Amino acid sequence: MRRPAVLCLSFSVLLALAGCKNPCRELSERYCDCLDEYQRADCVIEVANRERNVEPTDADLAACEQRLETCTIKADDRASCDILQTEKGKQACGLSR
């Protein structure tokens, strides 16, 4: 009786992990959220294609993780994209040097 429960839980964990996105992809998709709807799908596809072709380093992932904490773009609030119009916002989201 316990074995099926353990197997079910194991598969659930594996499925959850398979759907995880790395922090750099999440950050890139935040930028896509700021595009018009007709451009957004193409942007997300381009981000996914880049992820398949470029393997981020640990340093890249750490930098993206940090930017996720400071970049306040929210998918359900297009007004939050206004942050990208300011130098401070560009720095927070990793768009400036």
Short mmCIF file of N, CA, C and O in Angstrom, two decimals:
data_model
loop_
_atom_site.label_atom_id
_atom_site.label_comp_id
_atom_site.label_asym_id
_atom_site.label_seq_id
_atom_site.Cartn_x
_atom_site.Cartn_y
_atom_site.Cartn_z
N MET A 1 0.81 -1.19 0.00
CA MET A 1 0.00 0.00 0.00
C MET A 1 0.86 1.26 0.00
O MET A 1 0.53 2.24 -0.63
N ARG A 2 1.99 1.23 0.71
CA ARG A 2 2.85 2.40 0.77
C ARG A 2 3.62 2.62 -0.52
O ARG A 2 3.91 3.75 -0.87
N ARG A 3 3.95 1.54 -1.20
CA ARG A 3 4.77 1.68 -2.40
C ARG A 3 4.09 2.54 -3.48
O ARG A 3 4.73 3.41 -4.05
N PRO A 4 2.81 2.33 -3.79
CA PRO A 4 2.17 3.19 -4.79
C PRO A 4 2.17 4.68 -4.38
O PRO A 4 2.34 5.56 -5.22
N ALA A 5 2.01 4.94 -3.10
CA ALA A 5 2.01 6.32 -2.63
C ALA A 5 3.39 6.95 -2.82
O ALA A 5 3.51 8.10 -3.23
N VAL A 6 4.44 6.19 -2.52
CA VAL A 6 5.80 6.69 -2.69
C VAL A 6 6.10 6.93 -4.17
O VAL A 6 6.69 7.95 -4.53
N LEU A 7 5.70 6.01 -5.03
CA LEU A 7 5.92 6.18 -6.46
C LEU A 7 5.17 7.40 -7.00
O LEU A 7 5.72 8.18 -7.78
N CYS A 8 3.94 7.56 -6.55
CA CYS A 8 3.15 8.71 -6.99
C CYS A 8 3.81 10.02 -6.55
O CYS A 8 3.92 10.97 -7.33
N LEU A 9 4.28 10.07 -5.32
CA LEU A 9 4.95 11.26 -4.81
C LEU A 9 6.24 11.52 -5.58
O LEU A 9 6.55 12.65 -5.94
N SER A 10 7.00 10.48 -5.88
CA SER A 10 8.25 10.63 -6.62
C SER A 10 8.01 11.19 -8.02
O SER A 10 8.71 12.09 -8.47
N PHE A 11 7.00 10.67 -8.70
CA PHE A 11 6.68 11.19 -10.03
C PHE A 11 6.21 12.64 -9.97
O PHE A 11 6.52 13.44 -10.84
N SER A 12 5.47 12.99 -8.95
CA SER A 12 5.00 14.37 -8.80
C SER A 12 6.18 15.32 -8.64
O SER A 12 6.20 16.40 -9.23
N VAL A 13 7.16 14.91 -7.84
CA VAL A 13 8.34 15.75 -7.63
C VAL A 13 9.12 15.89 -8.93
O VAL A 13 9.55 16.99 -9.30
N LEU A 14 9.29 14.80 -9.67
CA LEU A 14 10.01 14.86 -10.94
C LEU A 14 9.30 15.76 -11.95
O LEU A 14 9.94 16.54 -12.66
N LEU A 15 7.99 15.66 -12.02
CA LEU A 15 7.25 16.52 -12.93
C LEU A 15 7.37 17.98 -12.54
O LEU A 15 7.51 18.86 -13.39
N ALA A 16 7.35 18.26 -11.26
CA ALA A 16 7.49 19.64 -10.80
C ALA A 16 8.86 20.19 -11.15
O ALA A 16 8.99 21.34 -11.60
N LEU A 17 9.88 19.39 -10.98
CA LEU A 17 11.24 19.84 -11.30
C LEU A 17 11.43 20.02 -12.79
O LEU A 17 12.14 20.92 -13.23
N ALA A 18 10.81 19.21 -13.58
CA ALA A 18 10.95 19.31 -15.03
C ALA A 18 10.37 20.63 -15.54
O ALA A 18 10.80 21.16 -16.55
N GLY A 19 9.39 21.17 -14.86
CA GLY A 19 8.76 22.41 -15.28
C GLY A 19 9.47 23.66 -14.78
O GLY A 19 9.08 24.77 -15.12
N CYS A 20 10.50 23.52 -14.01
CA CYS A 20 11.20 24.68 -13.45
C CYS A 20 12.00 25.39 -14.53
O CYS A 20 12.61 24.75 -15.37
N LYS A 21 12.00 26.70 -14.45
CA LYS A 21 12.79 27.50 -15.37
C LYS A 21 13.97 28.07 -14.61
O LYS A 21 13.86 28.38 -13.43
N ASN A 22 15.08 28.24 -15.30
CA ASN A 22 16.22 28.83 -14.62
C ASN A 22 15.97 30.33 -14.46
O ASN A 22 15.13 30.92 -15.16
N PRO A 23 16.67 30.98 -13.53
CA PRO A 23 16.42 32.39 -13.25
C PRO A 23 16.63 33.30 -14.45
O PRO A 23 15.94 34.31 -14.60
N CYS A 24 17.55 32.96 -15.34
CA CYS A 24 17.79 33.80 -16.52
C CYS A 24 16.60 33.75 -17.47
O CYS A 24 16.21 34.77 -18.04
N ARG A 25 16.01 32.59 -17.61
CA ARG A 25 14.82 32.49 -18.47
C ARG A 25 13.65 33.25 -17.84
O ARG A 25 12.93 33.96 -18.53
N GLU A 26 13.48 33.12 -16.54
CA GLU A 26 12.42 33.86 -15.86
C GLU A 26 12.59 35.37 -16.05
O GLU A 26 11.61 36.08 -16.32
N LEU A 27 13.81 35.84 -15.91
CA LEU A 27 14.08 37.27 -16.07
C LEU A 27 13.79 37.71 -17.51
O LEU A 27 13.14 38.74 -17.73
N SER A 28 14.21 36.93 -18.48
CA SER A 28 13.95 37.26 -19.88
C SER A 28 12.45 37.29 -20.16
O SER A 28 11.97 38.15 -20.90
N GLU A 29 11.72 36.36 -19.58
CA GLU A 29 10.28 36.33 -19.81
C GLU A 29 9.59 37.53 -19.15
O GLU A 29 8.53 37.94 -19.61
N ARG A 30 10.18 38.10 -18.12
CA ARG A 30 9.63 39.32 -17.54
C ARG A 30 9.69 40.45 -18.57
O ARG A 30 8.78 41.24 -18.67
N TYR A 31 10.78 40.51 -19.31
CA TYR A 31 10.88 41.52 -20.37
C TYR A 31 9.79 41.29 -21.41
O TYR A 31 9.18 42.23 -21.90
N CYS A 32 9.54 40.02 -21.75
CA CYS A 32 8.51 39.70 -22.73
C CYS A 32 7.13 40.18 -22.25
O CYS A 32 6.30 40.57 -23.08
N ASP A 33 6.90 40.16 -20.96
CA ASP A 33 5.62 40.62 -20.41
C ASP A 33 5.37 42.09 -20.72
O ASP A 33 4.22 42.54 -20.69
N CYS A 34 6.40 42.84 -21.03
CA CYS A 34 6.26 44.27 -21.30
C CYS A 34 5.97 44.57 -22.76
O CYS A 34 5.74 45.72 -23.12
N LEU A 35 5.99 43.56 -23.59
CA LEU A 35 5.71 43.76 -25.01
C LEU A 35 4.21 43.69 -25.27
O LEU A 35 3.45 43.17 -24.46
N ASP A 36 3.81 44.21 -26.41
CA ASP A 36 2.42 44.08 -26.82
C ASP A 36 2.09 42.61 -26.99
O ASP A 36 2.98 41.79 -27.30
N GLU A 37 0.83 42.28 -26.83
CA GLU A 37 0.42 40.88 -26.85
C GLU A 37 0.84 40.15 -28.12
O GLU A 37 1.28 39.01 -28.08
N TYR A 38 0.76 40.82 -29.27
CA TYR A 38 1.11 40.16 -30.53
C TYR A 38 2.61 39.88 -30.62
O TYR A 38 3.04 39.04 -31.40
N GLN A 39 3.45 40.58 -29.83
CA GLN A 39 4.89 40.35 -29.83
C GLN A 39 5.33 39.39 -28.73
O GLN A 39 6.39 38.80 -28.80
N ARG A 40 4.51 39.26 -27.72
CA ARG A 40 4.88 38.51 -26.52
C ARG A 40 5.15 37.05 -26.82
O ARG A 40 6.15 36.49 -26.35
N ALA A 41 4.30 36.40 -27.60
CA ALA A 41 4.48 34.97 -27.89
C ALA A 41 5.80 34.73 -28.61
O ALA A 41 6.54 33.79 -28.28
N ASP A 42 6.12 35.57 -29.59
CA ASP A 42 7.39 35.43 -30.31
C ASP A 42 8.57 35.62 -29.37
O ASP A 42 9.59 34.93 -29.48
N CYS A 43 8.44 36.56 -28.45
CA CYS A 43 9.52 36.82 -27.48
C CYS A 43 9.76 35.60 -26.61
O CYS A 43 10.90 35.19 -26.41
N VAL A 44 8.69 35.00 -26.11
CA VAL A 44 8.83 33.82 -25.23
C VAL A 44 9.45 32.66 -26.01
O VAL A 44 10.30 31.94 -25.49
N ILE A 45 9.06 32.50 -27.26
CA ILE A 45 9.65 31.44 -28.09
C ILE A 45 11.13 31.70 -28.31
O ILE A 45 11.96 30.78 -28.22
N GLU A 46 11.49 32.95 -28.57
CA GLU A 46 12.91 33.29 -28.76
C GLU A 46 13.71 33.03 -27.49
O GLU A 46 14.83 32.51 -27.55
N VAL A 47 13.14 33.35 -26.34
CA VAL A 47 13.82 33.10 -25.06
C VAL A 47 14.04 31.60 -24.88
O VAL A 47 15.13 31.17 -24.49
N ALA A 48 13.04 30.80 -25.17
CA ALA A 48 13.17 29.34 -25.04
C ALA A 48 14.23 28.80 -25.99
O ALA A 48 15.02 27.93 -25.62
N ASN A 49 14.25 29.32 -27.22
CA ASN A 49 15.27 28.87 -28.19
C ASN A 49 16.67 29.22 -27.72
O ASN A 49 17.60 28.42 -27.85
N ARG A 50 16.83 30.44 -27.19
CA ARG A 50 18.15 30.84 -26.68
C ARG A 50 18.57 29.95 -25.52
O ARG A 50 19.74 29.59 -25.40
N GLU A 51 17.61 29.59 -24.67
CA GLU A 51 17.94 28.74 -23.52
C GLU A 51 18.45 27.38 -23.99
O GLU A 51 19.35 26.81 -23.38
N ARG A 52 17.89 26.87 -25.07
CA ARG A 52 18.35 25.57 -25.60
C ARG A 52 19.75 25.66 -26.20
O ARG A 52 20.49 24.69 -26.21
N ASN A 53 20.12 26.83 -26.71
CA ASN A 53 21.39 26.98 -27.43
C ASN A 53 22.53 27.52 -26.57
O ASN A 53 23.69 27.39 -26.95
N VAL A 54 22.21 28.15 -25.45
CA VAL A 54 23.24 28.76 -24.61
C VAL A 54 23.08 28.25 -23.18
O VAL A 54 22.02 28.38 -22.58
N GLU A 55 24.13 27.66 -22.66
CA GLU A 55 24.11 27.15 -21.29
C GLU A 55 24.67 28.21 -20.36
O GLU A 55 25.87 28.54 -20.43
N PRO A 56 23.83 28.80 -19.49
CA PRO A 56 24.35 29.83 -18.58
C PRO A 56 25.30 29.24 -17.55
O PRO A 56 25.13 28.09 -17.11
N THR A 57 26.30 30.01 -17.19
CA THR A 57 27.25 29.58 -16.17
C THR A 57 26.62 29.77 -14.79
O THR A 57 25.57 30.41 -14.67
N ASP A 58 27.27 29.25 -13.78
CA ASP A 58 26.78 29.46 -12.41
C ASP A 58 26.76 30.94 -12.06
O ASP A 58 25.86 31.42 -11.38
N ALA A 59 27.76 31.67 -12.56
CA ALA A 59 27.81 33.12 -12.31
C ALA A 59 26.63 33.82 -13.00
O ALA A 59 26.03 34.73 -12.43
N ASP A 60 26.31 33.39 -14.22
CA ASP A 60 25.16 33.96 -14.93
C ASP A 60 23.87 33.71 -14.14
O ASP A 60 23.05 34.62 -13.97
N LEU A 61 23.70 32.48 -13.69
CA LEU A 61 22.49 32.13 -12.94
C LEU A 61 22.37 32.93 -11.65
O LEU A 61 21.29 33.38 -11.28
N ALA A 62 23.51 33.12 -10.98
CA ALA A 62 23.51 33.90 -9.74
C ALA A 62 23.14 35.36 -10.01
O ALA A 62 22.36 35.98 -9.27
N ALA A 63 23.68 35.91 -11.10
CA ALA A 63 23.37 37.30 -11.46
C ALA A 63 21.89 37.43 -11.81
O ALA A 63 21.24 38.40 -11.40
N CYS A 64 21.36 36.49 -12.55
CA CYS A 64 19.93 36.54 -12.91
C CYS A 64 19.06 36.39 -11.66
O CYS A 64 18.03 37.08 -11.54
N GLU A 65 19.46 35.53 -10.75
CA GLU A 65 18.70 35.35 -9.50
C GLU A 65 18.65 36.67 -8.73
O GLU A 65 17.62 37.06 -8.21
N GLN A 66 19.78 37.36 -8.69
CA GLN A 66 19.83 38.65 -8.00
C GLN A 66 18.92 39.66 -8.70
O GLN A 66 18.21 40.43 -8.04
N ARG A 67 18.93 39.67 -10.02
CA ARG A 67 18.08 40.60 -10.78
C ARG A 67 16.60 40.29 -10.60
O ARG A 67 15.78 41.20 -10.61
N LEU A 68 16.26 39.02 -10.42
CA LEU A 68 14.86 38.66 -10.18
C LEU A 68 14.34 39.32 -8.90
O LEU A 68 13.17 39.67 -8.80
N GLU A 69 15.24 39.49 -7.94
CA GLU A 69 14.84 40.10 -6.67
C GLU A 69 14.68 41.61 -6.80
O GLU A 69 13.87 42.21 -6.09
N THR A 70 15.40 42.25 -7.72
CA THR A 70 15.36 43.71 -7.82
C THR A 70 14.48 44.20 -8.96
O THR A 70 14.05 45.36 -8.95
N CYS A 71 14.21 43.37 -9.93
CA CYS A 71 13.40 43.75 -11.09
C CYS A 71 11.93 43.55 -10.74
O CYS A 71 11.48 42.43 -10.55
N THR A 72 11.20 44.64 -10.67
CA THR A 72 9.83 44.58 -10.14
C THR A 72 8.75 44.49 -11.23
O THR A 72 7.61 44.85 -10.99
N ILE A 73 9.10 44.00 -12.40
CA ILE A 73 8.11 43.82 -13.45
C ILE A 73 7.19 42.67 -13.04
O ILE A 73 7.66 41.61 -12.65
N LYS A 74 5.89 42.91 -13.15
CA LYS A 74 4.91 41.88 -12.80
C LYS A 74 4.06 41.56 -14.03
O LYS A 74 3.59 42.45 -14.71
N ALA A 75 3.89 40.27 -14.29
CA ALA A 75 3.17 39.83 -15.49
C ALA A 75 1.74 40.33 -15.53
O ALA A 75 1.20 40.61 -16.59
N ASP A 76 1.12 40.47 -14.39
CA ASP A 76 -0.28 40.89 -14.36
C ASP A 76 -0.46 42.40 -14.21
O ASP A 76 -1.56 42.89 -13.99
N ASP A 77 0.64 43.16 -14.33
CA ASP A 77 0.58 44.61 -14.16
C ASP A 77 1.49 45.28 -15.18
O ASP A 77 2.66 45.52 -14.93
N ARG A 78 0.92 45.60 -16.34
CA ARG A 78 1.72 46.22 -17.42
C ARG A 78 2.32 47.55 -17.00
O ARG A 78 3.35 47.97 -17.51
N ALA A 79 1.68 48.24 -16.05
CA ALA A 79 2.21 49.53 -15.60
C ALA A 79 3.58 49.36 -14.93
O ALA A 79 4.38 50.29 -14.91
N SER A 80 3.85 48.16 -14.42
CA SER A 80 5.15 47.92 -13.78
C SER A 80 6.29 47.97 -14.80
O SER A 80 7.44 48.13 -14.42
N CYS A 81 5.97 47.87 -16.07
CA CYS A 81 6.99 47.93 -17.13
C CYS A 81 7.58 49.32 -17.25
O CYS A 81 8.65 49.49 -17.83
N ASP A 82 6.91 50.32 -16.69
CA ASP A 82 7.42 51.69 -16.74
C ASP A 82 8.79 51.80 -16.08
O ASP A 82 9.55 52.72 -16.39
N ILE A 83 9.11 50.86 -15.19
CA ILE A 83 10.41 50.88 -14.52
C ILE A 83 11.54 50.81 -15.54
O ILE A 83 12.63 51.35 -15.31
N LEU A 84 11.29 50.19 -16.68
CA LEU A 84 12.34 50.04 -17.70
C LEU A 84 12.64 51.35 -18.41
O LEU A 84 13.60 51.43 -19.17
N GLN A 85 11.86 52.38 -18.16
CA GLN A 85 12.10 53.69 -18.76
C GLN A 85 13.08 54.53 -17.93
O GLN A 85 13.50 55.59 -18.37
N THR A 86 13.44 54.05 -16.74
CA THR A 86 14.35 54.79 -15.88
C THR A 86 15.70 54.08 -15.81
O THR A 86 15.78 52.86 -15.98
N GLU A 87 16.75 54.85 -15.55
CA GLU A 87 18.09 54.25 -15.43
C GLU A 87 18.14 53.29 -14.24
O GLU A 87 18.72 52.21 -14.32
N LYS A 88 17.51 53.68 -13.14
CA LYS A 88 17.49 52.83 -11.95
C LYS A 88 16.79 51.51 -12.25
O LYS A 88 17.23 50.44 -11.85
N GLY A 89 15.68 51.59 -12.97
CA GLY A 89 14.95 50.39 -13.34
C GLY A 89 15.73 49.49 -14.28
O GLY A 89 15.72 48.27 -14.15
N LYS A 90 16.43 50.11 -15.23
CA LYS A 90 17.25 49.34 -16.15
C LYS A 90 18.36 48.59 -15.39
O LYS A 90 18.65 47.43 -15.67
N GLN A 91 18.96 49.24 -14.42
CA GLN A 91 20.00 48.61 -13.61
C GLN A 91 19.39 47.47 -12.79
O GLN A 91 19.97 46.40 -12.68
N ALA A 92 18.21 47.72 -12.21
CA ALA A 92 17.57 46.70 -11.37
C ALA A 92 17.23 45.46 -12.15
O ALA A 92 17.25 44.35 -11.61
N CYS A 93 16.93 45.63 -13.43
CA CYS A 93 16.53 44.49 -14.27
C CYS A 93 17.67 43.95 -15.13
O CYS A 93 17.47 43.05 -15.94
N GLY A 94 18.86 44.51 -14.99
CA GLY A 94 20.02 43.99 -15.70
C GLY A 94 20.12 44.45 -17.15
O GLY A 94 20.74 43.78 -17.97
N LEU A 95 19.52 45.58 -17.48
CA LEU A 95 19.55 46.07 -18.85
C LEU A 95 20.62 47.13 -19.08
O LEU A 95 20.72 47.66 -20.18
N SER A 96 21.36 47.47 -18.06
CA SER A 96 22.46 48.45 -18.23
C SER A 96 23.72 47.88 -17.62
O SER A 96 23.69 46.93 -16.85
N ARG A 97 24.81 48.49 -17.95
CA ARG A 97 26.11 48.01 -17.43
C ARG A 97 26.51 48.74 -16.20
O ARG A 97 26.22 49.80 -15.92
#
